[in-house]
Coordinates of C-alpha atoms in Angstrom, one line a residue:
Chain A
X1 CA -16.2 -19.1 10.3
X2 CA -16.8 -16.8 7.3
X3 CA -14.3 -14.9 8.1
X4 CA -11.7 -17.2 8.0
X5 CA -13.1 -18.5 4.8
X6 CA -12.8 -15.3 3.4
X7 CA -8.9 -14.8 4.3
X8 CA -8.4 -18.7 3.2
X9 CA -9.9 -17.6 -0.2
X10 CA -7.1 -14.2 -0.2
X11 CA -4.3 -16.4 0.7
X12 CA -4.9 -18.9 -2.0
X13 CA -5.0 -16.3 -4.3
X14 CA -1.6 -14.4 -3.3
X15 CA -0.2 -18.1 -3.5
X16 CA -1.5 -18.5 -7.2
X17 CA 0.1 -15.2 -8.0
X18 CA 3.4 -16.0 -6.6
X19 CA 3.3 -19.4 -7.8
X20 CA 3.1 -18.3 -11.1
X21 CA 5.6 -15.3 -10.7
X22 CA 8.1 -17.1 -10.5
X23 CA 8.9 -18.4 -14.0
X24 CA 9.3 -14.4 -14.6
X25 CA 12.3 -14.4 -12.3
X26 CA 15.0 -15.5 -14.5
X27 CA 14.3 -12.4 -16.8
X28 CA 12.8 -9.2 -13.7
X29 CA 14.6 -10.7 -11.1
X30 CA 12.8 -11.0 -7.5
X31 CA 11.1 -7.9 -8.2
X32 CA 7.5 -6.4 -7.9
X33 CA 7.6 -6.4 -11.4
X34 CA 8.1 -10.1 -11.6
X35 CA 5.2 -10.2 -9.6
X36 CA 3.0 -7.8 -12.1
X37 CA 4.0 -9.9 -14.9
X38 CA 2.4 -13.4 -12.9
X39 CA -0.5 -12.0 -12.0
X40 CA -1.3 -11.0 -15.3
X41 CA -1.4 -15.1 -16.4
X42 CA -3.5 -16.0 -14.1
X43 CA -6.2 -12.8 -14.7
X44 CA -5.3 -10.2 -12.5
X45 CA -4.1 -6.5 -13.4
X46 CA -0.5 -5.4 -13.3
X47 CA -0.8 -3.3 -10.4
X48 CA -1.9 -6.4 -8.3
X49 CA 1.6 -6.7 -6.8
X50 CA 0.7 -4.2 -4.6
X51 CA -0.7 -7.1 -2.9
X52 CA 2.5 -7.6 -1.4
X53 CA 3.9 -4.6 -0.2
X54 CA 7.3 -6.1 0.6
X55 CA 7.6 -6.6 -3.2
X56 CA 10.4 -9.5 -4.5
X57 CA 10.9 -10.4 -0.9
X58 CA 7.9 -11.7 -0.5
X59 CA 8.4 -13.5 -3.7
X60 CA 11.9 -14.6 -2.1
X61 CA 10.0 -15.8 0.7
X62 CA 7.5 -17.7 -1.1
X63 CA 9.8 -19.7 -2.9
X64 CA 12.2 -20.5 0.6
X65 CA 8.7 -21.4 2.5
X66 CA 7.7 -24.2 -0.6
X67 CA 11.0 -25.5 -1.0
X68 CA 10.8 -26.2 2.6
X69 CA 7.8 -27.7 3.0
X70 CA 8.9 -30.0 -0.9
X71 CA 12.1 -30.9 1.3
X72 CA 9.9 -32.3 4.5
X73 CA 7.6 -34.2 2.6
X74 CA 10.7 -35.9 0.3
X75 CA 12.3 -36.5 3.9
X76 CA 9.3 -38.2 5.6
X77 CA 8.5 -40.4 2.7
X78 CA 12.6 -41.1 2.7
X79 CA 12.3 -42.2 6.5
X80 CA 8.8 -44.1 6.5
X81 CA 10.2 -46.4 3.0
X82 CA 13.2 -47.1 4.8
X83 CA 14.6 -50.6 6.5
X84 CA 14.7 -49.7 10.2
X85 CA 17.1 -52.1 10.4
X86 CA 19.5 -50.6 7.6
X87 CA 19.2 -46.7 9.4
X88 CA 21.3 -44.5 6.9
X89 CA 24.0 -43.3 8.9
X90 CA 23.1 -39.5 9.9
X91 CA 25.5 -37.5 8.1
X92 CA 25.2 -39.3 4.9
X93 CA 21.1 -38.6 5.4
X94 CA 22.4 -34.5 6.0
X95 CA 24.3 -34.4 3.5
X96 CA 21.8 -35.8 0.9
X97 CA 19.5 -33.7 2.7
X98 CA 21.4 -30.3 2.1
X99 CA 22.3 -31.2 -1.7
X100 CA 18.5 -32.1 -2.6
X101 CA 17.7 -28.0 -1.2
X102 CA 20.1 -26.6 -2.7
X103 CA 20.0 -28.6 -5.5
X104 CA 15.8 -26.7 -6.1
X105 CA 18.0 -23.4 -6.2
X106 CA 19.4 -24.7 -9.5
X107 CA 16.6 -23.1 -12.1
X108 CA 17.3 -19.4 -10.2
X109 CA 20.9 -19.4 -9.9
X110 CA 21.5 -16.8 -12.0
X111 CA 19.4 -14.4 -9.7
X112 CA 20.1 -15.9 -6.7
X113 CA 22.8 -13.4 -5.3
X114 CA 19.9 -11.1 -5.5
X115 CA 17.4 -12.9 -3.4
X116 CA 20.0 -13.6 -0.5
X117 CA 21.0 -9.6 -0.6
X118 CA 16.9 -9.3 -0.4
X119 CA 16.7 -11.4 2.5
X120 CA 20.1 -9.9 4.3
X121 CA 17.9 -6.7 4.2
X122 CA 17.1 -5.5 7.7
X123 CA 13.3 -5.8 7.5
X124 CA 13.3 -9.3 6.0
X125 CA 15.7 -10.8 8.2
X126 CA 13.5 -11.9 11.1
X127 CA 11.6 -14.4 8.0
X128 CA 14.8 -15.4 6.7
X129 CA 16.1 -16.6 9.8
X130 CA 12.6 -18.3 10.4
X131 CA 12.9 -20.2 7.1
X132 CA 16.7 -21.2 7.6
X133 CA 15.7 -22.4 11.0
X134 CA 12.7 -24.1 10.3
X135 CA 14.8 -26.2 7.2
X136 CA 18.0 -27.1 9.6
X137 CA 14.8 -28.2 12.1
X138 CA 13.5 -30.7 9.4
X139 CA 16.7 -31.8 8.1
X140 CA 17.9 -32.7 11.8
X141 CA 14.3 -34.1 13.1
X142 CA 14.5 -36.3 9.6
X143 CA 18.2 -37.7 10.2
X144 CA 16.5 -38.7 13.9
X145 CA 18.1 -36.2 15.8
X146 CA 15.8 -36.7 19.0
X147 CA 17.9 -35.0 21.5
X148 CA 16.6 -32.8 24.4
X149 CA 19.9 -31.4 25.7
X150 CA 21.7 -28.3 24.5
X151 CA 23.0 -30.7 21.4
X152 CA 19.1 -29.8 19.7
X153 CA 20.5 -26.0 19.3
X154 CA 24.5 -27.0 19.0
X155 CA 23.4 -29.0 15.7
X156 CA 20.9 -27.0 14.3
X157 CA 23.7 -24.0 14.3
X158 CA 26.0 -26.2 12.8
X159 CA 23.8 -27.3 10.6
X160 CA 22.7 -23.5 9.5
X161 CA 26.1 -22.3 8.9
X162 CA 27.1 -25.4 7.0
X163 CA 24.3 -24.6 4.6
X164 CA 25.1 -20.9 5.0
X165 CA 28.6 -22.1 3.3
X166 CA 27.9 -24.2 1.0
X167 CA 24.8 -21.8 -0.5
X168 CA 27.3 -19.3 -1.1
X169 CA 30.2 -21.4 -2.6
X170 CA 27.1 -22.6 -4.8
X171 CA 26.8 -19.1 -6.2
X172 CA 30.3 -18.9 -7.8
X173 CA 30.3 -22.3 -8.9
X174 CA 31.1 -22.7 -12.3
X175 CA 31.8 -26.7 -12.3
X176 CA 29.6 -29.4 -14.5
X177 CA 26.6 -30.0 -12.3
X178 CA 27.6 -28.6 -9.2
X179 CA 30.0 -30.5 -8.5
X180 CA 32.8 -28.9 -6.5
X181 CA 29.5 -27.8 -4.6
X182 CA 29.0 -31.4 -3.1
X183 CA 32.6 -32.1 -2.9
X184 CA 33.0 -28.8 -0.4
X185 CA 29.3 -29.9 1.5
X186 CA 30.8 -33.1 2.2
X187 CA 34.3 -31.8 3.2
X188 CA 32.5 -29.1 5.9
X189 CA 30.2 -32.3 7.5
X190 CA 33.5 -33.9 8.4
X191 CA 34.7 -31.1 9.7
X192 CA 31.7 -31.4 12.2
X193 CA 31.3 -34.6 12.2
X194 CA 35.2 -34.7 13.6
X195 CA 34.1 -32.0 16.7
Chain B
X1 CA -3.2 50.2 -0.6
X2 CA -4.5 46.9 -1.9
X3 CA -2.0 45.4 0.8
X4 CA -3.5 47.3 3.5
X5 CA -7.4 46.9 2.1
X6 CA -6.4 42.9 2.4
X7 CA -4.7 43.3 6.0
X8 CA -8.0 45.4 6.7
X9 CA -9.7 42.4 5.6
X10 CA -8.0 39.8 7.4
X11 CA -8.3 42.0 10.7
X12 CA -11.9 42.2 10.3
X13 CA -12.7 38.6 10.0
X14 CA -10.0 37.7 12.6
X15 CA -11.6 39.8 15.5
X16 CA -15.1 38.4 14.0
X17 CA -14.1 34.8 13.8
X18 CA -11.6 34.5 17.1
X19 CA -13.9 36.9 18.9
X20 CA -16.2 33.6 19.9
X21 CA -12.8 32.6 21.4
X22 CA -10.4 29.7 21.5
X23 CA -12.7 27.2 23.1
X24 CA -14.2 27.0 19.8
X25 CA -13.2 24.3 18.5
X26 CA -13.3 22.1 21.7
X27 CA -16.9 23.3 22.3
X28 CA -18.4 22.6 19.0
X29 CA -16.7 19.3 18.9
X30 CA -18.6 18.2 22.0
X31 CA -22.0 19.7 20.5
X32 CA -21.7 17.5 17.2
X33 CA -20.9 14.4 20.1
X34 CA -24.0 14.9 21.3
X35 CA -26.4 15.9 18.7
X36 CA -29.6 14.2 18.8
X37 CA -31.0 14.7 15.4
X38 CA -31.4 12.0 13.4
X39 CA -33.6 13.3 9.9
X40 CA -31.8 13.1 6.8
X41 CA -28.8 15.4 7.7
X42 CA -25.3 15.2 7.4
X43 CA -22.3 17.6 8.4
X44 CA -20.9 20.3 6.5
X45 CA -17.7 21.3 8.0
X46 CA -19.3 21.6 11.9
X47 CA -22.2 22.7 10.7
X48 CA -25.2 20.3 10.0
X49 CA -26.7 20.6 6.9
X50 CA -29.9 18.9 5.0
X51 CA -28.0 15.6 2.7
X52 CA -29.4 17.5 -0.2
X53 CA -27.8 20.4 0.7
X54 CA -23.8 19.0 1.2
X55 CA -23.3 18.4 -2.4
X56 CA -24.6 22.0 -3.7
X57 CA -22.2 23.5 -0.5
X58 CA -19.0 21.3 -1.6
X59 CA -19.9 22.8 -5.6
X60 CA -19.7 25.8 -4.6
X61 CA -17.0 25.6 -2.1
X62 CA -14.9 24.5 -4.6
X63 CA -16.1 26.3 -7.8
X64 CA -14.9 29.5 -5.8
X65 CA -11.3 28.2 -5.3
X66 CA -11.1 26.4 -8.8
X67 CA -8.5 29.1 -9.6
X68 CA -6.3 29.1 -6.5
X69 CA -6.6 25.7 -5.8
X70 CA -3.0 24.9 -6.2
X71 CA -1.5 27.7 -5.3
X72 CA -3.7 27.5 -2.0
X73 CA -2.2 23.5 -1.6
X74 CA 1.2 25.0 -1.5
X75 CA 1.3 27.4 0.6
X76 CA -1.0 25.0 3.6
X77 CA 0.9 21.9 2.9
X78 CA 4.0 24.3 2.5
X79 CA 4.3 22.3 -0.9
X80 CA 4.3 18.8 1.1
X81 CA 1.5 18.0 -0.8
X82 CA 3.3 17.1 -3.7
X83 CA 5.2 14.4 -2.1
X84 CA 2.4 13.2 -0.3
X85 CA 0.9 12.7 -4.1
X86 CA 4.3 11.3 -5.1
X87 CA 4.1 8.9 -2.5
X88 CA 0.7 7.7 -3.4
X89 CA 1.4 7.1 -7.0
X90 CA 4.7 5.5 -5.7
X91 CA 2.2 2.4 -4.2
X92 CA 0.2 2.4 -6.8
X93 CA 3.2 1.0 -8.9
X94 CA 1.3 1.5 -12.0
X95 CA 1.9 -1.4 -15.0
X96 CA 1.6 -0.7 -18.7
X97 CA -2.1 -2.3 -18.6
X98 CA -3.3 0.3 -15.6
X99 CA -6.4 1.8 -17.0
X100 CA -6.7 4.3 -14.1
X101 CA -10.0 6.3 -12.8
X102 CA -9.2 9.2 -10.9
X103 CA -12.1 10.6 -9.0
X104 CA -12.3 14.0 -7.7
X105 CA -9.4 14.7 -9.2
X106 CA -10.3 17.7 -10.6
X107 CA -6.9 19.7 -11.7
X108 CA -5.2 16.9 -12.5
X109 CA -2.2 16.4 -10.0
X110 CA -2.7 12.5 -10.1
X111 CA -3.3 12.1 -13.3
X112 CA -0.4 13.9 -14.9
X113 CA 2.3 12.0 -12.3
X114 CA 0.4 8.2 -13.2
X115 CA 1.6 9.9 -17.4
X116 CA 4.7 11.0 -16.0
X117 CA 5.6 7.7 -13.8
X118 CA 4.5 5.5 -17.1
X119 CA 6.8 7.6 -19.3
X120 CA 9.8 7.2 -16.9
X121 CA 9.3 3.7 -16.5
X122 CA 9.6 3.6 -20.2
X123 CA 5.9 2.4 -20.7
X124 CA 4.2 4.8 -23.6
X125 CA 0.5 3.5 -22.8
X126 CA -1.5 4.3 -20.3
X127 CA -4.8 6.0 -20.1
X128 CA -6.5 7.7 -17.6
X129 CA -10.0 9.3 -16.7
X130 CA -10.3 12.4 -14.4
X131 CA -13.7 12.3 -13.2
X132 CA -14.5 15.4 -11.0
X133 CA -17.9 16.7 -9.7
X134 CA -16.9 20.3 -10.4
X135 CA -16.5 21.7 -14.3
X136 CA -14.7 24.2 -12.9
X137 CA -12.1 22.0 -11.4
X138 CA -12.2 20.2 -14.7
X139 CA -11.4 23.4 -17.3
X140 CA -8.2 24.2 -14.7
X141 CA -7.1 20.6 -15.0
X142 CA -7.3 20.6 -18.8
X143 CA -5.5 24.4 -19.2
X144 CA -2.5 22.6 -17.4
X145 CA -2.5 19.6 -19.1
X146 CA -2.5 22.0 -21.8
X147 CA 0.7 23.9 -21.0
X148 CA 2.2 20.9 -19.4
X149 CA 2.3 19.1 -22.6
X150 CA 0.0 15.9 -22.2
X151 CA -1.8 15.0 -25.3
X152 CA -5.6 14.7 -25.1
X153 CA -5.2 11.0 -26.2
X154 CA -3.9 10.0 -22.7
X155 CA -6.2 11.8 -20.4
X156 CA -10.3 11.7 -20.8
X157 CA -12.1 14.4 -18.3
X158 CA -15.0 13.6 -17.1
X159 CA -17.9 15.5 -15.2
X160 CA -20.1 13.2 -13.0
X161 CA -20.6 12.5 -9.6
X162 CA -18.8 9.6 -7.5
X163 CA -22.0 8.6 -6.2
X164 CA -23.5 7.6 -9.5
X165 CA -20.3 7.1 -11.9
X166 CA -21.9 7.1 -15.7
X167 CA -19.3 4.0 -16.2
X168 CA -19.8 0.5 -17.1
X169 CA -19.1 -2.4 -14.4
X170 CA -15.7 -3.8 -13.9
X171 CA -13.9 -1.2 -16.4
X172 CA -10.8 -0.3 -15.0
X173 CA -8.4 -1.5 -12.9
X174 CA -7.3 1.2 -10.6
X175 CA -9.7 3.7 -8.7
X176 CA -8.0 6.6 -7.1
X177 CA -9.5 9.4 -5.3
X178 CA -7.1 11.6 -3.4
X179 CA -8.6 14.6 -1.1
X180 CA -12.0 13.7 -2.3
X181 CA -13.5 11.1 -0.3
X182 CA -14.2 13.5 2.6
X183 CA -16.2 15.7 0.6
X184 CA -19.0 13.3 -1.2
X185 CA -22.3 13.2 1.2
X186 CA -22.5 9.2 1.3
X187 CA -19.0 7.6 1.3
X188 CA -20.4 4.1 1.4
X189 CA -21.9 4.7 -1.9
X190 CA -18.8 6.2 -3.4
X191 CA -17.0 2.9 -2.3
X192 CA -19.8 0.8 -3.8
X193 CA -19.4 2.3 -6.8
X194 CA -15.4 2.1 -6.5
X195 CA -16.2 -1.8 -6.0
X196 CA -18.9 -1.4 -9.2
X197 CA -16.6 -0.2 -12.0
X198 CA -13.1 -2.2 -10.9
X199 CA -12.4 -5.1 -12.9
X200 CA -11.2 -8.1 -10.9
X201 CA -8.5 -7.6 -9.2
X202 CA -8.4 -4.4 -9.3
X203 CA -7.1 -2.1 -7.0
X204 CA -9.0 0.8 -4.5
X205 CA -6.5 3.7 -3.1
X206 CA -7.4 7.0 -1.6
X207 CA -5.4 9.2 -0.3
X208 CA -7.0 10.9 2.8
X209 CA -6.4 13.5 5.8
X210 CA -6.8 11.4 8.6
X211 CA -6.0 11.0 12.2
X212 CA -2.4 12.3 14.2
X213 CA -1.3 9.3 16.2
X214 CA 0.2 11.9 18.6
X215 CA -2.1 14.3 21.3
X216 CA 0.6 16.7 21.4
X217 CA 1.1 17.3 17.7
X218 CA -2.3 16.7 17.5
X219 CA -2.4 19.7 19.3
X220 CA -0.4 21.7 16.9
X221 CA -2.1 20.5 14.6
X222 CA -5.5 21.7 15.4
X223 CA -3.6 25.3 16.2
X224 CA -2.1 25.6 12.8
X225 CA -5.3 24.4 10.7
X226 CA -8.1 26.5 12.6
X227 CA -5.7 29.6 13.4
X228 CA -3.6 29.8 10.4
X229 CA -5.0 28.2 7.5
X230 CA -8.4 30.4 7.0
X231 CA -6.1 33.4 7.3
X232 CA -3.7 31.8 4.4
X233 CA -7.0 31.6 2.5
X234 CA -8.1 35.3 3.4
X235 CA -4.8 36.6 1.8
X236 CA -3.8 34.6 -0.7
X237 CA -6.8 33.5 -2.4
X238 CA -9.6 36.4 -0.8
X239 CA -11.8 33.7 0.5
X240 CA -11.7 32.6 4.1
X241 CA -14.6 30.1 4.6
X242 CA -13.5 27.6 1.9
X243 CA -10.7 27.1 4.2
X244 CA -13.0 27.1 7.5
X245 CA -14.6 24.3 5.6
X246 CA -11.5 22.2 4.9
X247 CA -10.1 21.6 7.9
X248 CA -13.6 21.4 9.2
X249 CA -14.0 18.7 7.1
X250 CA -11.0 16.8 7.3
X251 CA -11.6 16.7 11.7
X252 CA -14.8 14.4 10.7
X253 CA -13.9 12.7 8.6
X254 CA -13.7 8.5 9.9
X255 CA -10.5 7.9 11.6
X256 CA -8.0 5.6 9.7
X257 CA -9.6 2.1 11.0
X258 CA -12.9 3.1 10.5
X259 CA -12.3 4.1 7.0
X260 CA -10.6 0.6 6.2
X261 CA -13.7 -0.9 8.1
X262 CA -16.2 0.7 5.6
X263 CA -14.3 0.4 2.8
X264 CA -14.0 -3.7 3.7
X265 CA -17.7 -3.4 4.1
X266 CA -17.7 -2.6 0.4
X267 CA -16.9 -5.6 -0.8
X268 CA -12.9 -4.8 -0.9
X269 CA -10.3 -7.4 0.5
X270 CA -6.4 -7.1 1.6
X271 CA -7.5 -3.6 2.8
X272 CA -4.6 -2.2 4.3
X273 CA -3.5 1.7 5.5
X274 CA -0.4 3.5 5.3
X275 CA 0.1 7.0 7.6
X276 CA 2.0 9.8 6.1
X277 CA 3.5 12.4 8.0
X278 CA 2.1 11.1 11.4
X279 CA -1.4 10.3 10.4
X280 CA -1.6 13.9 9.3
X281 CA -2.9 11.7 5.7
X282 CA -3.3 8.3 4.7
X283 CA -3.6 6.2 1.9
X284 CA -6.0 3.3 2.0
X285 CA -5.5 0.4 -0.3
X286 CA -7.9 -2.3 -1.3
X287 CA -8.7 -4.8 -3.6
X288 CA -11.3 -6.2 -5.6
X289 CA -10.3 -9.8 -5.0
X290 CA -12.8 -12.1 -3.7
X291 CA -16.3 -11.5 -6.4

């Protein structure tokens, strides 16, 4: 009712102030102060970060939560164009999968170590873990994992330490476009795709 | 001799005070439960008083401890106070565009930590306006700005009352009124006119005495503020009810979610609550958001 009209209005709001911290990154970092500086573009006073008293992890979290959500829609347009009788073989579709999420990192590398130390935090892992499950969920549901054994959890584990890896050795990557990145994401989906 | 004139003192109003006994407090909290009176009054400590007559009580209360007032806040809070007011300026977070209002805030203490957390944070602006009901209150506040070295170009001090601020809508973007709220006669209006002069966006904080979420320190609670405190006001500061009247005042005033419910019913959004020590004060944020 009006209530919930009320809080839909507050949430699009918080949104448009994350949303637009975020080109402030590269320079504050996932801070409150990156925040401040975004909610002053779009009209609002410094001091609304306090809007989000988690401060950069709720920035952190925003970004995670739309990347997701960017990655499920690429996926399901990627499985509704394709031939069904040409199915791309599942670990090719993962691995394509992984690189196009890690590849969104790309524009906040530089402050990336931050945000995963933010996230490793004690309050803020319970939503980290949400968001690293709910990708690997996607990722697997896309590639047409429809299994209703233990396998669901066995690959989604799998799947969440792979990306686990590969996120870090993304951090200290110094090669031309990532590139020892991809070679090392497709060397650990052997691995598993060996078990 | 002046020691033992003060203990005389402080015997006297003991004997007179305690001699009612220690079902006082209990007892007259059950009477207020059940009064039936419902022309134009409003409470006073425990006592019920005409509306017209709070604000002239609260004046005077606090034009008699003007002088001790800090000292006073030291020695009850046993200088606690000071983080509690850190704390609050702490969530605050101010930015170099904060144009602050601090209501009630007579002698200063949160305006002269927003200067000194906008100087540490290496920000040289900021501006803010102590608004307080009570000149007295005021002229202490400016003698230690005075000697604490803040130019008169950052702080403006303003005498007017909450109720009716003589400001122009939507002029600043924080409000802050610590250890006032309880003491105006009709808080709703001092939150609409919170809502009134916030710009957009802006932000609502008060920091409060509020509600123990504990019975048993609750208890000791109670003990300490009606047995020790008025005492602590006898001798240090020569007055005894002022202090009957604080912690009077702070027992009725709305617990923590009925504070955030009025201040939502202002017009406020994202209203939130923070305890401090136990509930023993809280800070209540909101925002001007959805205008």
């Amino acid at each position: 009712g009006e209530e919930d009209n009320t809080n839909e209005k507050e949430y699009k709001i918080k949104y448009k102030i994350l949303e637009a911290s975020l080109p402030f990154v590269q320079e504050h970092g996932w801070t409150k102060n990156a925040i401040s500086e975004g909610a002053r573009t779009v009209g609002y006073p410094g001091t609304a970060h306090g809007l989000f008293p988690r401060g950069g992890a709720e920035l952190v979290q925003y970004f995670y939560v739309i990347c997701n959500q960017q990655l499920a829609q690429t996926l399901k347009k990627e499985t509704e164009a394709a031939d069904p009788s040409k199915c791309k073989e599942p670990a090719l579709f993962i691995q394509g999968a992984v690189e196009k999420r890690l590849r969104m990192i790309i524009p906040y590398i530089g402050m990336w170590p931050q945000a995963l130390v933010i996230m490793s935090l004690p309050p803020n892992v319970p939503p980290a873990l949400a968001n690293l499950l709910t990708l690997v969920d996607d990722i697997c549901y896309y590639a047409g994992d429809r299994s209703v054994d233990f396998s669901w959890y066995s690959r989604r584990v799998a799947l969440a330490g792979i990306y686990k890896m590969t996120e870090l050795y993304m951090i200290q990557d110094k090669s031309a476009d990532f590139e020892e990145t991809w070679h090392f994401l497709g060397r650990r989906i052997e691995d598993v795709s060996q078990l | 001799m002046a020691l033992a004139k003060k203990l005389l003192e402080v015997k006297r109003r003991i004997i007179s005070n305690y001699g009612i006994g220690f079902h006082t407090v209990s007892k007259r909290l059950y009477e207020m439960k059940h009064e039936g009176n419902a022309s134009k009054e409003t409470h006073f400590g425990f006592e019920t008083v005409k509306e017209t007559e709070k604000a002239e009580k609260v004046h005077s209360v606090f034009e008699t401890v003007a002088s001790k007032y800090d000292l006073m806040n030291d020695a009850m809070s046993f200088g606690v106070h000071r983080v509690w007011k850190d704390i609050f300026i702490q969530r605050l977070g101010p930015t170099a565009d904060t144009l602050l209002l601090d209501v009630a805030g007579g002698t200063g203490d949160i305006a002269f930590r927003f200067l000194k957390y906008m100087h540490i944070a290496g920000k040289m602006s900021g501006r803010v306006t102590v608004c307080d009901i009570n000149e007295a209150m005021l002229d202490v506040g400016q003698s230690r700005a005075e000697k604490l070295g803040f130019s008169s170009k950052q702080i403006d001090w303003l005498q007017a009352d909450a109720e009716k601020l003589p400001i122009d809508d939507a002029s600043f973007t924080a409000y802050t009124i610590a250890f006032g709220i309880r003491n105006v006669t009709h808080i709703d209006r001092v939150l609409e006119e919170a809502y009134r002069v916030l710009k957009p966006g802006g932000r609502f904080m008060c920091l409060e005495f509020s509600q123990l979420n504990n019975e048993m320190l609750q208890w000791m609670y109670d003990q300490y503020s009606f047995q020790v405190i008025p005492v602590m006001g006898q001798i240090i500061a020569g007055q005894w009810k002022p202090y009957q009247y604080l912690v009077e005042s702070i027992r009725r005033f709305p617990n923590q979610e009925d504070f955030k419910a009025m201040i939502e019913d202002a017009g406020f959004c994202q209203v939130n609550y923070e305890n401090i020590s136990f509930g023993i004060v809280a800070i209540h944020s909101g925002f001007k958001l959805c205008s």
